[in-house]
């Protein structure tokens, strides 16, 4: 090791370039053909993918004896950038190996079995042991910052208040583009407390991929109609660009912007509310946002936790990204539910030094941890023996391996190497899950060593039958992923939907309480997802004694000459050839339009430019394919570095690569950053035009509505004051209401009209959403009914005379004595045969939801022995919200419930008050079910007011 300051800048540059040349040689490219200088692009010129860059920076740190900032791993694009980072680097990185003496957290209450939402889970822990440490941020030396359950609740409440102040309403989506840190945890739960829907998306990684990143995120944000984007200060430039092309987005904010000191207004959630949207990896064409309810998530967390016997004595160590289901649900939310101590580090911290993960498990006595297969592979390739001297992994009782294809070789090698450091083979757990089932679906038995099925390769490729192979046969191996979790089911079916027996490969389908109900705003993909009550996983596999073996993605399997070709093995083998970039090979099928058959295509990245050498590579690839498949590929494409697309989690995007191949763009590397930025800036134009058109259309519509309102209002006033009878006046307004609805193109759908009594008096109780509600009732009701209104309206010259002519009854809201007298007047009017219309909530707000019902309507009905008719209005709130005079287009529906008679509910000797309570509860239940809005009172006892 040498100090970067020991030589001049020129010397450091030479040493750096020498390190780069050495890595280039190891990657199988010819030094003579590479423009290796300080301004060479790591990706475009040198062909370094993410892992190669990580390897380079690790070597630079070791060679120069420094520790580079973690952001360097994502930000440097050239050797010159890396040279600048060296100049400001700190001393060598030291990772503590001392066990944490105070990790024991003591006794904790049992898990919140009765909780029905994630918010209830957090609140339960705050009440039970609010000062218990929930999570802690990893640092190389000492203990990082920690959060208790109470800290998390307080921080989230602050964010929720800020969101409410900015007008975020229940059910609206809020995107999070935040790195691992307390702002992410506060923001995620803050959105939940505001009863909005969080949408986690991954932060930008490298400038060289900015165009692809922005296009994919634009598609996601437009699909989910994000109203707000919470961003880290380092990503606000990208976030503001996204704001300019996403028409639904109101603003980009940081957590600091939301900490306004506003007061949080509690918003009770329902188990069926959407807890968050998990967008699955894929191409940009049709984003698939998996809708996961609180009920889905809690069912999955409970099933997984029971399977592995999770509890408050466990320690979960995680570097997984919090924008993916495995890191968000499996690691964090599972730890939250079971009060498991959650030690978290950023994914970049792990990539920079994989042995950090292992030492964190050692120091904190980690019992649970998880990673995709590549995480275990990285430890095998990047962790040197001298970096783990004294490492003790005996505490690690469950090491989950999932989220991507699990390699049997990786399982065996990891267990063998780290077994010398106390890692038990029985701790390694290959698991299977998918976002459409929240996260987990199948787990192997706890404490069992990995089970590998070795089958005949040729038979499997030709027939799909997984026949156990004799020792001398050509084989293919698959690890067992276990049995379905409690209350979940898995089946394997053929193309006709017939369930297959053991050891026959087919399509994996599943069902259970964790399964999603749909993809968000994507009915086509939702229809493709469901096969009756079963959901299609998109994966292939087979079962043995009820245990699942996953063999690949359906779209990835190439069918050629009646044989199934599985790309992963061939990709790995091609990647080992000299001159081919390891991990940068894609094998896929492409339909040949002339022969109507599927072609086998291999695209491999290389920096080699010499034609003779490239011909040799093609011959080697062809020979390798013949050895494995007994058939040559139809096309071999040698592409420059950076041509193959991967997801944010490192998976090969074969569908997107196939699309580029079919467009003739497979060999086109990503354009320079300046061209990407120019392209994405041009993307702003159309959304801006669409936004302007929408604003113009909305403004013209509002002007049209107010024009007709201004023309009809004098007619309303004149008709009320001139027409001699109440029936004539009511009929006149009824016709004008229908005319107004037609002129403003507002469809009003009425259901249950037969439930309105023809002539007998009744008490109508209606939910209140908007100032439009009385007009809607005038549209619906064909015979006179007296609106019960606040007495203040009677005292105004503009409203008092016409409302009296309409037969309105006025009540005092603040003077108790006068209010009691008005109540008696209403009862007398009801007994005299007048039908009364009550809005029992008393008022309305812009926030959706059914508020507390006042008791006046129900006492009147009980005293006068009149039936209560519940009426639910939907749609008026979104057309004209409280505190707004800007009407918008919309649809209105009215559902009239069956009358509820006091005599049917009254028990012998029961008081009118007790009967009124029953009437209220029955009417409220009907309106809650039909209104489409949440019950803001929920399970709490309703406050009783007049």
Tab-separated table of N, CA, C and O in Angstrom, residues 26-75:
chain	number	residue	atom	x	y	z
A	26	UNK	N	-7.852	-8.691	-17.199
A	26	UNK	CA	-8.568	-9.789	-16.548
A	26	UNK	C	-9.965	-9.993	-17.149
A	26	UNK	O	-10.489	-11.110	-17.146
A	27	UNK	N	-10.539	-8.909	-17.648
A	27	UNK	CA	-11.873	-9.016	-18.248
A	27	UNK	C	-11.823	-9.611	-19.644
A	27	UNK	O	-12.851	-9.798	-20.284
A	28	UNK	N	-10.613	-9.915	-20.137
A	28	UNK	CA	-10.490	-10.615	-21.406
A	28	UNK	C	-10.430	-9.731	-22.613
A	28	UNK	O	-10.678	-10.195	-23.727
A	29	UNK	N	-10.103	-8.450	-22.466
A	29	UNK	CA	-9.998	-7.561	-23.624
A	29	UNK	C	-8.546	-7.218	-23.878
A	29	UNK	O	-7.701	-7.277	-22.989
A	30	UNK	N	-8.241	-6.858	-25.088
A	30	UNK	CA	-6.861	-6.587	-25.486
A	30	UNK	C	-6.472	-5.164	-25.135
A	30	UNK	O	-7.144	-4.207	-25.523
A	31	UNK	N	-5.359	-5.017	-24.424
A	31	UNK	CA	-4.912	-3.693	-24.019
A	31	UNK	C	-4.612	-2.825	-25.229
A	31	UNK	O	-4.852	-1.616	-25.229
A	32	UNK	N	-4.095	-3.427	-26.297
A	32	UNK	CA	-3.677	-2.631	-27.445
A	32	UNK	C	-4.851	-1.970	-28.164
A	32	UNK	O	-4.661	-1.006	-28.890
A	33	UNK	N	-6.023	-2.500	-27.991
A	33	UNK	CA	-7.180	-1.944	-28.695
A	33	UNK	C	-7.971	-0.948	-27.862
A	33	UNK	O	-9.000	-0.458	-28.310
A	34	UNK	N	-7.526	-0.658	-26.651
A	34	UNK	CA	-8.313	0.182	-25.766
A	34	UNK	C	-7.718	1.572	-25.598
A	34	UNK	O	-6.516	1.701	-25.373
A	35	UNK	N	-8.556	2.605	-25.688
A	35	UNK	CA	-8.067	3.968	-25.456
A	35	UNK	C	-8.013	4.273	-23.960
A	35	UNK	O	-8.856	5.007	-23.430
A	36	UNK	N	-7.059	3.685	-23.273
A	36	UNK	CA	-7.010	3.846	-21.824
A	36	UNK	C	-6.244	5.113	-21.488
A	36	UNK	O	-5.002	5.132	-21.501
A	37	UNK	N	-6.970	6.185	-21.232
A	37	UNK	CA	-6.377	7.435	-20.774
A	37	UNK	C	-7.290	8.012	-19.719
A	37	UNK	O	-8.319	7.415	-19.362
A	38	UNK	N	-6.928	9.157	-19.200
A	38	UNK	CA	-7.682	9.721	-18.080
A	38	UNK	C	-9.107	10.111	-18.459
A	38	UNK	O	-9.967	10.214	-17.578
A	39	UNK	N	-9.384	10.307	-19.723
A	39	UNK	CA	-10.720	10.732	-20.142
A	39	UNK	C	-11.521	9.610	-20.799
A	39	UNK	O	-12.586	9.856	-21.366
A	40	UNK	N	-11.037	8.384	-20.706
A	40	UNK	CA	-11.798	7.249	-21.228
A	40	UNK	C	-13.031	7.010	-20.358
A	40	UNK	O	-12.981	7.115	-19.127
A	41	UNK	N	-14.136	6.698	-20.999
A	41	UNK	CA	-15.363	6.394	-20.257
A	41	UNK	C	-15.293	4.976	-19.721
A	41	UNK	O	-15.005	4.043	-20.475
A	42	UNK	N	-15.548	4.828	-18.433
A	42	UNK	CA	-15.510	3.493	-17.849
A	42	UNK	C	-16.486	2.554	-18.555
A	42	UNK	O	-16.176	1.382	-18.793
A	43	UNK	N	-17.655	3.072	-18.903
A	43	UNK	CA	-18.663	2.199	-19.495
A	43	UNK	C	-18.520	2.112	-21.002
A	43	UNK	O	-18.438	1.024	-21.571
A	44	UNK	N	-18.442	3.261	-21.673
A	44	UNK	CA	-18.463	3.252	-23.131
A	44	UNK	C	-17.143	2.778	-23.727
A	44	UNK	O	-17.109	2.005	-24.691
A	45	UNK	N	-15.994	3.236	-23.160
A	45	UNK	CA	-14.697	2.913	-23.736
A	45	UNK	C	-14.055	1.671	-23.130
A	45	UNK	O	-13.407	0.891	-23.839
A	46	UNK	N	-14.229	1.492	-21.819
A	46	UNK	CA	-13.562	0.385	-21.148
A	46	UNK	C	-14.492	-0.788	-20.868
A	46	UNK	O	-14.034	-1.864	-20.490
A	47	UNK	N	-15.802	-0.573	-21.021
A	47	UNK	CA	-16.730	-1.687	-20.854
A	47	UNK	C	-16.909	-2.142	-19.428
A	47	UNK	O	-17.197	-3.319	-19.181
A	48	UNK	N	-16.768	-1.236	-18.451
A	48	UNK	CA	-16.928	-1.613	-17.043
A	48	UNK	C	-18.402	-1.506	-16.657
A	48	UNK	O	-18.980	-0.419	-16.740
A	49	UNK	N	-18.979	-2.609	-16.233
A	49	UNK	CA	-20.324	-2.535	-15.671
A	49	UNK	C	-20.211	-2.196	-14.186
A	49	UNK	O	-19.124	-1.889	-13.678
A	50	UNK	N	-21.339	-2.280	-13.481
A	50	UNK	CA	-21.351	-1.856	-12.073
A	50	UNK	C	-20.367	-2.656	-11.237
A	50	UNK	O	-19.607	-2.100	-10.439
A	51	UNK	N	-20.355	-3.973	-11.417
A	51	UNK	CA	-19.485	-4.802	-10.583
A	51	UNK	C	-18.018	-4.589	-10.933
A	51	UNK	O	-17.150	-4.642	-10.054
A	52	UNK	N	-17.731	-4.361	-12.221
A	52	UNK	CA	-16.348	-4.093	-12.599
A	52	UNK	C	-15.867	-2.779	-12.000
A	52	UNK	O	-14.710	-2.661	-11.560
A	53	UNK	N	-16.725	-1.787	-11.970
A	53	UNK	CA	-16.357	-0.501	-11.357
A	53	UNK	C	-16.115	-0.674	-9.863
A	53	UNK	O	-15.187	-0.092	-9.290
A	54	UNK	N	-16.980	-1.460	-9.227
A	54	UNK	CA	-16.789	-1.718	-7.798
A	54	UNK	C	-15.453	-2.404	-7.552
A	54	UNK	O	-14.708	-2.065	-6.629
A	55	UNK	N	-15.117	-3.387	-8.397
A	55	UNK	CA	-13.844	-4.092	-8.266
A	55	UNK	C	-12.673	-3.133	-8.454
A	55	UNK	O	-11.673	-3.183	-7.716
A	56	UNK	N	-12.767	-2.248	-9.447
A	56	UNK	CA	-11.692	-1.284	-9.688
A	56	UNK	C	-11.484	-0.389	-8.478
A	56	UNK	O	-10.351	-0.180	-8.021
A	57	UNK	N	-12.569	0.144	-7.946
A	57	UNK	CA	-12.436	1.084	-6.833
A	57	UNK	C	-11.908	0.374	-5.594
A	57	UNK	O	-11.123	0.938	-4.820
A	58	UNK	N	-12.296	-0.886	-5.397
A	58	UNK	CA	-11.752	-1.647	-4.274
A	58	UNK	C	-10.233	-1.791	-4.412
A	58	UNK	O	-9.479	-1.677	-3.442
A	59	UNK	N	-9.775	-2.045	-5.644
A	59	UNK	CA	-8.332	-2.173	-5.869
A	59	UNK	C	-7.618	-0.831	-5.675
A	59	UNK	O	-6.495	-0.785	-5.172
A	60	UNK	N	-8.270	0.229	-6.098
A	60	UNK	CA	-7.685	1.557	-5.911
A	60	UNK	C	-7.534	1.865	-4.422
A	60	UNK	O	-6.491	2.372	-3.974
A	61	UNK	N	-8.566	1.552	-3.639
A	61	UNK	CA	-8.484	1.800	-2.196
A	61	UNK	C	-7.343	1.002	-1.568
A	61	UNK	O	-6.588	1.522	-0.738
A	62	UNK	N	-7.229	-0.251	-1.969
A	62	UNK	CA	-6.171	-1.086	-1.392
A	62	UNK	C	-4.790	-0.604	-1.825
A	62	UNK	O	-3.864	-0.510	-1.006
A	63	UNK	N	-4.640	-0.266	-3.101
A	63	UNK	CA	-3.336	0.127	-3.621
A	63	UNK	C	-2.862	1.451	-3.011
A	63	UNK	O	-1.685	1.593	-2.656
A	64	UNK	N	-3.769	2.419	-2.908
A	64	UNK	CA	-3.381	3.733	-2.416
A	64	UNK	C	-3.570	3.876	-0.901
A	64	UNK	O	-3.214	4.897	-0.328
A	65	UNK	N	-4.172	2.861	-0.256
A	65	UNK	CA	-4.358	2.919	1.182
A	65	UNK	C	-5.328	4.004	1.617
A	65	UNK	O	-5.067	4.735	2.578
A	66	UNK	N	-6.438	4.135	0.906
A	66	UNK	CA	-7.408	5.184	1.198
A	66	UNK	C	-8.801	4.576	1.286
A	66	UNK	O	-9.022	3.420	0.932
A	67	UNK	N	-9.739	5.381	1.749
A	67	UNK	CA	-11.161	5.020	1.726
A	67	UNK	C	-11.900	6.101	0.944
A	67	UNK	O	-11.882	7.278	1.336
A	68	UNK	N	-12.479	5.727	-0.166
A	68	UNK	CA	-13.214	6.675	-0.997
A	68	UNK	C	-14.656	6.797	-0.508
A	68	UNK	O	-15.224	5.842	0.025
A	69	UNK	N	-15.226	7.970	-0.684
A	69	UNK	CA	-16.632	8.176	-0.320
A	69	UNK	C	-17.512	7.229	-1.131
A	69	UNK	O	-17.226	6.933	-2.295
A	70	UNK	N	-18.584	6.746	-0.512
A	70	UNK	CA	-19.434	5.760	-1.190
A	70	UNK	C	-20.055	6.303	-2.467
A	70	UNK	O	-20.255	5.560	-3.431
A	71	UNK	N	-20.329	7.604	-2.511
A	71	UNK	CA	-20.945	8.150	-3.713
A	71	UNK	C	-20.012	8.069	-4.917
A	71	UNK	O	-20.462	8.114	-6.067
A	72	UNK	N	-18.715	7.923	-4.672
A	72	UNK	CA	-17.757	7.776	-5.758
A	72	UNK	C	-18.091	6.548	-6.597
A	72	UNK	O	-17.933	6.541	-7.818
A	73	UNK	N	-18.599	5.496	-5.962
A	73	UNK	CA	-18.892	4.254	-6.673
A	73	UNK	C	-19.948	4.471	-7.750
A	73	UNK	O	-19.956	3.769	-8.751
A	74	UNK	N	-20.810	5.425	-7.548
A	74	UNK	CA	-21.870	5.663	-8.525
A	74	UNK	C	-21.567	6.844	-9.435
A	74	UNK	O	-22.058	6.895	-10.563
A	75	UNK	N	-20.748	7.790	-8.982
A	75	UNK	CA	-20.615	9.051	-9.698
A	75	UNK	C	-19.457	9.093	-10.682
A	75	UNK	O	-19.521	9.798	-11.676
